[in-house]
Every structure is written in structure tokens, then in C-alpha cells.
Amino acid sequence: MENSVNSAPPIKPNDFQRLWSETGPAVLDAVQALGQSGWYILGPEVSAFEADLAAFWQRSHCVGVANGLDAIAIGLKSMGLKRGDKVLVPPVSAFATVLAVIQLGGVPVFVDCDAYGLIDLDQAEAALAADSSLRYMVPVHLYGHCLDMHRLAALRDRYGVRILEDCAQSIEASFEGIPCGSAGECLATSFYPTKNLGAFGDAGALLTNDSSLDTHARSLRDYGQSAKYRHEFIGYNSRLDELHAAILRRVLLPRLRDWTASRRRIASAYLDGIANPRVCPLGQPQGSLSCWHLFPVTVPQPQKASFLQHLKNHSVGAGEHYPGTLMDQPAMREVQHIQIGDLARSRQLCLTEVSLPIHPYLSEDEVGRVIAAVNSWT
Ligand SMILES: *Cc1c(COP(=O)(O)O)cnc(C)c1O
């Protein structure tokens, strides 16, 4: 039994105090400039941020929206998703992935995950080959790993499936040099504070090379207006605030490359340093240059609670991504959905997965403490 409570300062899964001490003065400058401008909704800051993010992600268009969930829903609605349409989705993700589908009346179709927790593209292909009414797919580049972009593009071309890529965890991830988000008609991302590019509040974006999709999404985020007081579609209020856009563009986006580099260094240190045979880092899929949104490991099934307690005793703030699959959430009882196969691998992953801290403000010393804590678990 272990009950030695370590008095070392806690290592947090995310350290927003450190983020603020580095960025606070620049954020306050941005707030000051925005406040003085007198323009708070859909103005020059949103446009400038959209242009910068589109260039950063090598997409032609970017539409700032209120959050990542809305980015997915608005994207799918712009792509023509209608009530009753089936949508291939992974079993392990944030609930928002499937919630966006459900909000539009779509029917989620689950196939199992692969060894890294991402949607299994062999099973996805089998499902598409078996059911020609499966017309949409929302793959998720989970944990910051990039799915095989060649295969995604091949599925799109072979089966005509319409793809929206959920890139909420994968900004800057690529597969053999191809950025995530480039196989689908559009990609959705989130700037929820814990994400790799996290705002000081809720925000999200939809990116695409398709100008008609861009136009449709712009309308949908603003009550479905096509011109002032002309409501062409049943839309949303899902505008990105000027304030968030100003902070994202002036302060946060310019730091993202360095933050991603830090995450990659920490991931390498964990992969090199973790030597406990009962703790298996899921690692990075072949071909993926990951942005390491999370650092998932697995432990033998009945021992997850003991491992979490051990980390807690060593002041290491760990997480679980995710403690349950999407299809097993209680809310799914209320909605039609389809499960293909037994989905055993994804359920097993949820029973065994623990996420180690990997934010860019971790010090080398803290990374060493995390590794030591993991290796000392018996
Ligand atoms: C965070 C997240 C979302 C939802 O983003 P919000 O901004 O919280 O609505 C969707 N998908 C994935 C994979 C996420 O991690």
C-alpha cells in the first residue's frame, strides 16, 4: 500500500497560470486595442485571424465560430447533411464529435478504433464498401496524431464519402508532410482553453478550400443570413468574438510553433524515459508527425485506479481520454445509432488509458518527475 503524499508542487495537466504570466501583458494590450476600436462582433480582428489561420493551415478559407462543436455542426450542415443521413464516426473521442451529428439528425455509425485509439481505417473501408448509404464520415485525429491522409483521400475517392475532419486535437499534425484536414471537404477545430491553440474562453473554426462551403458556413454562423436581415437558411448564433480573435491572432497563434515543438520534445522524453513494463505509451502511428495534444499510456485493466492514485500521490495531474466510449454514453440511449462489430478494442482502451501531462509550460525537471513517478509504480 502506498500512502506517502508527496509535498512537491503539483504538476498540472494544463498550467494556465504559467500561460498567463507569459502572455498576460500582450493579452491586455490586445484587449485595450479592441476595446478602443469600438467594434466587437464580426469585424477586422475576426477577418485578420481567419486569414492568418487559413495561411497557417494552408487552406483557402477559414470561418471563425463560437466553439469546436459548432464548427463540426456548421460544417456538416454546409455539406448538406440531412436528418437520417448516416455518418461514420470513431468510438473514442470528445462527445462533441458525435453530438454535432446528432444535433443535425444524423445517425452515427461506429466502427472500432486501431491500436492508437484512432478510427480503424480498415474497418471504415469495410463499412463503406458494405453500405452505399453511408455518405458522410467524421474522422478524428485523436490525441494529436494524424490519420493516414493517403488512405483518407482514397476512401473519399473510392466511395464518394464526404469527409469533415475533426482537427480539434491536431493543429500542426501531419502525415508524411500532408497536413491533417486536407483530405476532407472541410476541417473543424476548437480553441477550447485546453487545446494546443487554446483561447481564453470558447472559440472554434471551420477551414475549407471550397468557396461555396465557406459562404454557406459564414451565413450559418450568423443566423443564416445571406445579407443583412435576409435569412436564407436556418442558422445559428455561432460567431467568433472579435476579442477572442484579437488575442488568438496577436498573442497565441504566433507562439503555436514553439508550443508544438515543446510538446514534441516532451513526448520524446517520455518515450525514452518510461521504462515501467506495466505502462505502455500508445506512441505515434507510423507516418504521423503528431502535435501531441495528449500523451496516452495504457496500464493493465484492473489497475488504472491504482496508477492514477500513485500519480496523484506524486503530485502528477493525470487525465483519462476517455473513461468511456461515445456509444456507451447514457445519452446515446435516446438516439438512433449503429455499431459495427463488437467495438471491443475501444472499450478496452477506455478501461486502460491514462493521459500524462504534456503542456508546453512543463519544465525539464517536471518531465523528469513525471517519468520517475511512472517508473516507480509497482
Ligand atoms: C474539444 C473537442 C471538440 C469540441 O470542441 P469545443 O470547442 O469544446 O466545442 C470536438 N472534437 C474533439 C476531438 C475535441 O477534442
Tab-separated table of C-alpha atoms and ligand atoms in Angstrom:
chain	number	residue	atom	x	y	z
A	1	MET	CA	0.000	0.000	0.000
A	2	GLU	CA	1.184	3.421	-0.788
A	3	ASN	CA	0.049	6.474	1.068
A	4	SER	CA	3.075	8.734	1.099
A	5	VAL	CA	1.719	12.070	-0.027
A	6	ASN	CA	4.481	13.875	-1.813
A	7	SER	CA	4.869	17.551	-0.984
A	8	ALA	CA	6.386	18.571	-4.334
A	9	PRO	CA	4.379	21.288	-6.134
A	10	PRO	CA	1.651	19.752	-8.288
A	11	ILE	CA	2.291	19.142	-11.983
A	12	LYS	CA	-0.930	20.130	-13.692
A	13	PRO	CA	-2.415	18.633	-16.868
A	14	ASN	CA	-2.580	22.241	-18.115
A	15	ASP	CA	-0.940	25.231	-16.463
A	16	PHE	CA	-2.985	28.327	-17.217
A	17	GLN	CA	-1.207	30.430	-14.593
A	18	ARG	CA	2.074	29.971	-16.458
A	19	LEU	CA	0.340	30.708	-19.745
A	20	TRP	CA	-0.986	33.921	-18.258
A	21	SER	CA	2.321	35.012	-16.750
A	22	GLU	CA	3.958	34.671	-20.158
A	23	THR	CA	1.156	36.101	-22.307
A	24	GLY	CA	-0.837	38.326	-19.926
A	25	PRO	CA	0.750	41.678	-20.819
A	26	ALA	CA	0.316	41.069	-24.565
A	27	VAL	CA	-3.260	39.870	-23.996
A	28	LEU	CA	-4.062	43.049	-22.070
A	29	ASP	CA	-2.627	45.126	-24.931
A	30	ALA	CA	-4.871	43.268	-27.357
A	31	VAL	CA	-7.900	43.817	-25.098
A	32	GLN	CA	-7.074	47.518	-24.834
A	33	ALA	CA	-6.785	47.923	-28.600
A	34	LEU	CA	-10.006	46.008	-29.174
A	35	GLY	CA	-11.903	47.940	-26.532
A	36	GLN	CA	-10.806	51.227	-28.030
A	37	SER	CA	-11.760	50.144	-31.535
A	38	GLY	CA	-15.430	50.002	-30.522
A	39	TRP	CA	-16.097	47.014	-32.819
A	40	TYR	CA	-16.820	43.748	-31.003
A	41	ILE	CA	-18.594	41.329	-33.359
A	42	LEU	CA	-17.547	40.177	-36.871
A	43	GLY	CA	-15.073	42.903	-37.682
A	44	PRO	CA	-11.461	43.318	-38.716
A	45	GLU	CA	-9.966	41.122	-35.965
A	46	VAL	CA	-12.040	38.091	-36.936
A	47	SER	CA	-11.206	38.623	-40.619
A	48	ALA	CA	-7.495	39.018	-39.899
A	49	PHE	CA	-7.399	35.934	-37.678
A	50	GLU	CA	-9.287	33.905	-40.280
A	51	ALA	CA	-6.752	34.948	-42.919
A	52	ASP	CA	-3.795	34.102	-40.692
A	53	LEU	CA	-5.158	30.719	-39.666
A	54	ALA	CA	-6.054	29.824	-43.262
A	55	ALA	CA	-2.474	30.622	-44.298
A	56	PHE	CA	-1.060	28.722	-41.328
A	57	TRP	CA	-3.131	25.642	-42.211
A	58	GLN	CA	-2.688	26.027	-45.984
A	59	ARG	CA	-6.438	26.242	-46.608
A	60	SER	CA	-8.135	28.896	-48.775
A	61	HIS	CA	-10.901	29.824	-46.342
A	62	CYS	CA	-11.436	29.977	-42.616
A	63	VAL	CA	-14.685	30.745	-40.783
A	64	GLY	CA	-14.378	31.661	-37.106
A	65	VAL	CA	-17.192	30.248	-34.973
A	66	ALA	CA	-18.137	30.073	-31.306
A	67	ASN	CA	-16.664	26.642	-30.475
A	68	GLY	CA	-15.497	23.339	-31.904
A	69	LEU	CA	-18.885	21.635	-31.605
A	70	ASP	CA	-20.487	24.329	-33.769
A	71	ALA	CA	-17.624	24.129	-36.255
A	72	ILE	CA	-18.457	20.452	-36.837
A	73	ALA	CA	-22.230	21.022	-36.954
A	74	ILE	CA	-21.985	24.044	-39.263
A	75	GLY	CA	-19.512	22.204	-41.469
A	76	LEU	CA	-21.736	19.147	-41.809
A	77	LYS	CA	-24.823	21.267	-42.430
A	78	SER	CA	-22.969	23.229	-45.111
A	79	MET	CA	-22.020	19.889	-46.670
A	80	GLY	CA	-25.703	19.042	-46.935
A	81	LEU	CA	-26.073	16.540	-44.093
A	82	LYS	CA	-29.766	15.885	-43.511
A	83	ARG	CA	-31.895	14.116	-40.925
A	84	GLY	CA	-31.454	10.363	-41.203
A	85	ASP	CA	-28.102	10.501	-43.021
A	86	LYS	CA	-25.580	8.007	-41.673
A	87	VAL	CA	-22.216	9.315	-40.524
A	88	LEU	CA	-19.178	7.131	-39.884
A	89	VAL	CA	-17.563	8.177	-36.598
A	90	PRO	CA	-14.900	6.819	-34.223
A	91	PRO	CA	-15.883	5.279	-30.879
A	92	VAL	CA	-13.268	7.200	-28.879
A	93	SER	CA	-13.360	10.993	-28.984
A	94	ALA	CA	-14.796	14.032	-27.243
A	95	PHE	CA	-18.594	13.734	-27.139
A	96	ALA	CA	-18.838	16.856	-29.309
A	97	THR	CA	-17.808	14.819	-32.358
A	98	VAL	CA	-20.963	12.757	-32.200
A	99	LEU	CA	-23.154	15.458	-30.666
A	100	ALA	CA	-22.756	17.617	-33.776
A	101	VAL	CA	-24.004	14.720	-35.915
A	102	ILE	CA	-26.933	14.094	-33.567
A	103	GLN	CA	-27.936	17.772	-33.494
A	104	LEU	CA	-28.443	17.632	-37.261
A	105	GLY	CA	-30.472	14.429	-37.016
A	106	GLY	CA	-27.636	12.340	-38.457
A	107	VAL	CA	-27.223	8.697	-37.470
A	108	PRO	CA	-23.775	7.942	-36.014
A	109	VAL	CA	-22.227	4.710	-37.286
A	110	PHE	CA	-19.414	3.430	-35.069
A	111	VAL	CA	-16.541	1.225	-36.166
A	112	ASP	CA	-13.761	0.228	-33.788
A	113	CYS	CA	-10.502	2.076	-33.153
A	114	ASP	CA	-6.994	0.980	-34.127
A	115	ALA	CA	-4.051	0.285	-31.807
A	116	TYR	CA	-3.508	4.030	-31.327
A	117	GLY	CA	-7.126	4.805	-30.439
A	118	LEU	CA	-7.938	6.405	-33.810
A	119	ILE	CA	-10.715	5.200	-36.115
A	120	ASP	CA	-9.634	1.932	-37.761
A	121	LEU	CA	-9.469	2.759	-41.461
A	122	ASP	CA	-9.688	-0.925	-42.494
A	123	GLN	CA	-12.971	-1.224	-40.650
A	124	ALA	CA	-14.093	2.137	-42.003
A	125	GLU	CA	-13.389	0.917	-45.524
A	126	ALA	CA	-15.264	-2.342	-44.931
A	127	ALA	CA	-18.257	-0.373	-43.651
A	128	LEU	CA	-18.211	1.950	-46.661
A	129	ALA	CA	-17.900	-0.995	-49.055
A	130	ALA	CA	-20.809	-2.791	-47.391
A	131	ASP	CA	-23.248	0.129	-47.215
A	132	SER	CA	-23.528	2.621	-50.044
A	133	SER	CA	-25.963	4.725	-47.990
A	134	LEU	CA	-23.055	5.650	-45.705
A	135	ARG	CA	-22.304	9.026	-47.276
A	136	TYR	CA	-20.549	11.002	-44.542
A	137	MET	CA	-17.573	10.478	-42.277
A	138	VAL	CA	-16.104	12.488	-39.378
A	139	PRO	CA	-12.645	11.075	-38.679
A	140	VAL	CA	-10.872	12.461	-35.613
A	141	HIS	CA	-7.113	12.965	-35.460
A	142	LEU	CA	-7.212	11.875	-31.838
A	143	TYR	CA	-4.539	12.758	-29.257
A	144	GLY	CA	-2.785	14.958	-31.854
A	145	HIS	CA	-1.900	12.021	-34.130
A	146	CYS	CA	-2.566	12.332	-37.820
A	147	LEU	CA	-4.560	9.596	-39.531
A	148	ASP	CA	-3.133	8.214	-42.777
A	149	MET	CA	-4.032	11.040	-45.165
A	150	HIS	CA	-3.423	8.920	-48.268
A	151	ARG	CA	-5.931	6.382	-47.054
A	152	LEU	CA	-8.492	9.014	-46.103
A	153	ALA	CA	-8.208	10.553	-49.565
A	154	ALA	CA	-8.516	7.087	-51.118
A	155	LEU	CA	-11.707	6.365	-49.147
A	156	ARG	CA	-13.124	9.676	-50.306
A	157	ASP	CA	-12.280	8.957	-53.954
A	158	ARG	CA	-13.247	5.292	-53.996
A	159	TYR	CA	-16.545	5.521	-52.122
A	160	GLY	CA	-17.513	9.151	-52.654
A	161	VAL	CA	-17.850	9.548	-48.884
A	162	ARG	CA	-17.990	13.188	-47.808
A	163	ILE	CA	-15.456	13.868	-45.104
A	164	LEU	CA	-15.277	16.503	-42.390
A	165	GLU	CA	-12.072	16.077	-40.399
A	166	ASP	CA	-12.285	16.776	-36.680
A	167	CYS	CA	-8.948	18.506	-36.043
A	168	ALA	CA	-9.776	19.827	-32.570
A	169	GLN	CA	-6.746	17.978	-31.153
A	170	SER	CA	-4.475	18.021	-34.170
A	171	ILE	CA	-3.476	21.535	-35.227
A	172	GLU	CA	0.026	21.261	-36.813
A	173	ALA	CA	-0.123	17.461	-37.099
A	174	SER	CA	0.715	15.986	-40.487
A	175	PHE	CA	1.094	12.652	-42.219
A	176	GLU	CA	4.169	12.262	-44.434
A	177	GLY	CA	4.191	16.017	-44.896
A	178	ILE	CA	0.446	16.315	-45.630
A	179	PRO	CA	-1.336	18.459	-43.016
A	180	CYS	CA	-4.315	16.953	-41.248
A	181	GLY	CA	-7.515	18.405	-42.615
A	182	SER	CA	-6.600	18.205	-46.284
A	183	ALA	CA	-8.493	15.050	-47.267
A	184	GLY	CA	-11.926	16.289	-46.285
A	185	GLU	CA	-14.173	18.943	-47.759
A	186	CYS	CA	-13.568	20.860	-44.576
A	187	LEU	CA	-11.943	20.581	-41.195
A	188	ALA	CA	-13.224	21.720	-37.836
A	189	THR	CA	-11.066	22.817	-34.951
A	190	SER	CA	-11.519	24.106	-31.420
A	191	PHE	CA	-9.773	26.754	-29.357
A	192	TYR	CA	-11.166	25.482	-26.057
A	193	PRO	CA	-8.554	26.510	-23.455
A	194	THR	CA	-7.020	23.043	-23.079
A	195	LYS	CA	-6.432	22.618	-26.831
A	196	ASN	CA	-2.989	23.144	-28.383
A	197	LEU	CA	-4.140	26.577	-29.570
A	198	GLY	CA	-6.393	27.428	-26.641
A	199	ALA	CA	-8.202	30.749	-26.271
A	200	PHE	CA	-9.210	32.432	-23.010
A	201	GLY	CA	-12.721	31.078	-23.455
A	202	ASP	CA	-14.722	29.215	-26.092
A	203	ALA	CA	-13.887	29.553	-29.783
A	204	GLY	CA	-13.554	27.408	-32.898
A	205	ALA	CA	-13.082	27.495	-36.653
A	206	LEU	CA	-14.003	25.730	-39.864
A	207	LEU	CA	-11.465	25.644	-42.702
A	208	THR	CA	-12.007	24.657	-46.326
A	209	ASN	CA	-10.788	25.126	-49.877
A	210	ASP	CA	-14.376	25.203	-51.162
A	211	SER	CA	-15.641	28.749	-51.550
A	212	SER	CA	-19.328	27.801	-51.642
A	213	LEU	CA	-18.930	25.856	-48.415
A	214	ASP	CA	-17.196	28.885	-46.933
A	215	THR	CA	-20.071	31.156	-47.958
A	216	HIS	CA	-22.681	28.771	-46.591
A	217	ALA	CA	-20.849	28.390	-43.251
A	218	ARG	CA	-20.444	32.182	-42.907
A	219	SER	CA	-24.161	32.531	-43.322
A	220	LEU	CA	-24.978	29.711	-40.881
A	221	ARG	CA	-22.838	31.158	-38.080
A	222	ASP	CA	-24.785	34.433	-38.298
A	223	TYR	CA	-28.478	33.394	-38.147
A	224	GLY	CA	-28.361	32.002	-41.669
A	225	GLN	CA	-28.222	35.494	-43.146
A	226	SER	CA	-27.137	35.903	-46.755
A	227	ALA	CA	-27.436	39.673	-46.445
A	228	LYS	CA	-28.453	41.898	-43.575
A	229	TYR	CA	-31.947	40.837	-42.422
A	230	ARG	CA	-32.306	38.286	-45.198
A	231	HIS	CA	-32.383	34.809	-43.639
A	232	GLU	CA	-31.547	32.300	-46.322
A	233	PHE	CA	-31.048	29.291	-44.011
A	234	ILE	CA	-31.994	28.165	-40.523
A	235	GLY	CA	-28.730	29.154	-38.902
A	236	TYR	CA	-27.087	29.606	-35.545
A	237	ASN	CA	-25.633	32.343	-33.432
A	238	SER	CA	-22.110	30.977	-33.543
A	239	ARG	CA	-19.900	33.967	-34.158
A	240	LEU	CA	-16.289	34.138	-33.058
A	241	ASP	CA	-15.885	37.235	-30.864
A	242	GLU	CA	-13.542	39.996	-32.014
A	243	LEU	CA	-11.958	39.798	-28.557
A	244	HIS	CA	-11.034	36.122	-28.897
A	245	ALA	CA	-9.886	36.630	-32.477
A	246	ALA	CA	-7.632	39.527	-31.449
A	247	ILE	CA	-5.989	37.510	-28.679
A	248	LEU	CA	-5.667	34.409	-30.842
A	249	ARG	CA	-4.064	36.297	-33.705
A	250	ARG	CA	-1.855	38.738	-31.853
A	251	VAL	CA	-0.712	36.605	-28.942
A	252	LEU	CA	-1.438	32.875	-29.232
A	253	LEU	CA	-1.084	31.796	-32.869
A	254	PRO	CA	2.425	33.320	-33.133
A	255	ARG	CA	3.506	31.078	-30.235
A	256	LEU	CA	1.978	27.872	-31.542
A	257	ARG	CA	5.004	26.534	-33.430
A	258	ASP	CA	7.170	26.808	-30.315
A	259	TRP	CA	4.475	25.215	-28.185
A	260	THR	CA	4.174	22.298	-30.587
A	261	ALA	CA	7.964	21.882	-30.578
A	262	SER	CA	7.867	21.730	-26.764
A	263	ARG	CA	5.137	19.095	-26.829
A	264	ARG	CA	7.200	17.025	-29.264
A	265	ARG	CA	10.285	17.287	-27.051
A	266	ILE	CA	8.306	16.196	-24.002
A	267	ALA	CA	6.793	13.262	-25.910
A	268	SER	CA	10.305	12.123	-26.922
A	269	ALA	CA	11.494	12.412	-23.340
A	270	TYR	CA	8.550	10.289	-22.144
A	271	LEU	CA	9.076	7.696	-24.887
A	272	ASP	CA	12.774	7.473	-24.000
A	273	GLY	CA	12.347	7.621	-20.242
A	274	ILE	CA	9.319	5.460	-19.445
A	275	ALA	CA	10.689	2.042	-18.583
A	276	ASN	CA	7.966	0.551	-16.406
A	277	PRO	CA	6.896	-2.637	-18.214
A	278	ARG	CA	3.316	-2.213	-16.952
A	279	VAL	CA	2.945	1.231	-18.502
A	280	CYS	CA	2.692	1.260	-22.309
A	281	PRO	CA	2.805	4.579	-24.137
A	282	LEU	CA	0.435	4.327	-27.109
A	283	GLY	CA	3.106	6.044	-29.181
A	284	GLN	CA	2.860	7.705	-32.547
A	285	PRO	CA	1.417	5.930	-35.602
A	286	GLN	CA	3.888	5.290	-38.426
A	287	GLY	CA	3.939	8.302	-40.769
A	288	SER	CA	2.277	10.707	-38.336
A	289	LEU	CA	4.122	13.817	-37.242
A	290	SER	CA	1.977	14.323	-34.172
A	291	CYS	CA	1.334	17.520	-32.256
A	292	TRP	CA	0.858	15.552	-29.031
A	293	HIS	CA	-2.312	17.131	-27.716
A	294	LEU	CA	-2.246	14.329	-25.152
A	295	PHE	CA	0.214	11.652	-24.114
A	296	PRO	CA	-1.838	8.489	-23.585
A	297	VAL	CA	-0.458	5.365	-21.937
A	298	THR	CA	-2.236	2.150	-21.028
A	299	VAL	CA	-1.914	0.064	-17.864
A	300	PRO	CA	-3.290	-3.436	-17.148
A	301	GLN	CA	-7.051	-3.239	-16.864
A	302	PRO	CA	-7.888	-3.566	-13.197
A	303	GLN	CA	-5.029	-1.289	-12.160
A	304	LYS	CA	-5.977	2.033	-13.695
A	305	ALA	CA	-7.287	3.401	-10.399
A	306	SER	CA	-4.124	2.354	-8.585
A	307	PHE	CA	-1.943	4.026	-11.236
A	308	LEU	CA	-3.982	7.235	-11.084
A	309	GLN	CA	-3.705	7.225	-7.280
A	310	HIS	CA	0.050	6.658	-7.486
A	311	LEU	CA	0.436	9.623	-9.856
A	312	LYS	CA	-1.713	11.731	-7.558
A	313	ASN	CA	0.490	10.761	-4.598
A	314	HIS	CA	3.449	12.049	-6.608
A	315	SER	CA	1.636	15.322	-7.418
A	316	VAL	CA	1.281	14.402	-11.094
A	317	GLY	CA	-2.041	15.567	-12.529
A	318	ALA	CA	-3.102	12.877	-14.984
A	319	GLY	CA	-6.261	12.592	-17.069
A	320	GLU	CA	-8.399	9.978	-18.832
A	321	HIS	CA	-9.219	10.266	-22.537
A	322	TYR	CA	-11.674	8.897	-22.338
A	323	PRO	CA	-13.142	6.909	-19.424
A	324	GLY	CA	-15.930	5.615	-21.689
A	325	THR	CA	-16.691	5.242	-25.388
A	326	LEU	CA	-19.095	7.527	-27.206
A	327	MET	CA	-21.650	4.799	-27.962
A	328	ASP	CA	-21.814	3.777	-24.302
A	329	GLN	CA	-22.694	7.246	-23.034
A	330	PRO	CA	-26.136	7.290	-21.364
A	331	ALA	CA	-27.399	9.993	-23.741
A	332	MET	CA	-26.930	7.646	-26.683
A	333	ARG	CA	-29.916	5.645	-25.435
A	334	GLU	CA	-32.101	8.431	-26.747
A	335	VAL	CA	-30.816	8.447	-30.293
A	336	GLN	CA	-30.604	6.076	-33.199
A	337	HIS	CA	-27.066	4.883	-33.848
A	338	ILE	CA	-25.368	1.886	-35.385
A	339	GLN	CA	-22.500	-0.188	-34.012
A	340	ILE	CA	-20.488	-2.307	-36.426
A	341	GLY	CA	-18.672	-5.202	-34.782
A	342	ASP	CA	-18.131	-5.579	-31.052
A	343	LEU	CA	-16.064	-2.372	-30.648
A	344	ALA	CA	-14.079	-4.308	-28.045
A	345	ARG	CA	-10.787	-2.554	-28.655
A	346	SER	CA	-12.222	0.894	-27.978
A	347	ARG	CA	-13.942	-0.286	-24.786
A	348	GLN	CA	-10.686	-1.875	-23.655
A	349	LEU	CA	-8.803	1.359	-24.397
A	350	CYS	CA	-11.207	3.352	-22.249
A	351	LEU	CA	-10.708	0.909	-19.360
A	352	THR	CA	-6.912	1.139	-19.509
A	353	GLU	CA	-5.960	4.617	-20.774
A	354	VAL	CA	-4.323	7.340	-18.683
A	355	SER	CA	-3.027	10.665	-20.067
A	356	LEU	CA	0.223	12.096	-18.713
A	357	PRO	CA	0.689	15.885	-18.570
A	358	ILE	CA	2.212	17.280	-21.783
A	359	HIS	CA	1.528	21.036	-21.886
A	360	PRO	CA	4.264	23.307	-23.269
A	361	TYR	CA	4.972	25.019	-19.945
A	362	LEU	CA	6.243	21.842	-18.275
A	363	SER	CA	9.837	22.269	-17.116
A	364	GLU	CA	12.525	19.669	-17.766
A	365	ASP	CA	12.557	18.969	-14.064
A	366	GLU	CA	8.814	18.289	-14.080
A	367	VAL	CA	9.115	15.988	-17.089
A	368	GLY	CA	11.747	14.085	-15.109
A	369	ARG	CA	9.432	13.909	-12.103
A	370	VAL	CA	6.607	12.512	-14.244
A	371	ILE	CA	8.924	9.841	-15.675
A	372	ALA	CA	10.221	8.956	-12.196
A	373	ALA	CA	6.672	8.704	-10.842
A	374	VAL	CA	5.606	6.423	-13.724
A	375	ASN	CA	8.678	4.226	-13.326
A	376	SER	CA	8.264	3.903	-9.564
A	377	TRP	CA	4.727	2.488	-9.819
A	378	THR	CA	4.660	-1.156	-8.738
B	1	LIG	C1	-12.600	19.665	-27.827
B	1	LIG	C2	-13.077	18.798	-28.917
B	1	LIG	C3	-14.245	19.097	-29.631
B	1	LIG	C4	-15.199	20.177	-29.225
B	1	LIG	O1	-14.688	21.449	-29.132
B	1	LIG	P1	-15.435	22.547	-28.218
B	1	LIG	O2	-14.748	23.815	-28.595
B	1	LIG	O3	-15.238	22.153	-26.809
B	1	LIG	O4	-16.876	22.554	-28.617
B	1	LIG	C5	-14.594	18.296	-30.689
B	1	LIG	N1	-13.837	17.245	-31.035
B	1	LIG	C6	-12.714	16.906	-30.369
B	1	LIG	C7	-11.918	15.733	-30.828
B	1	LIG	C8	-12.295	17.672	-29.282
B	1	LIG	O5	-11.201	17.316	-28.618
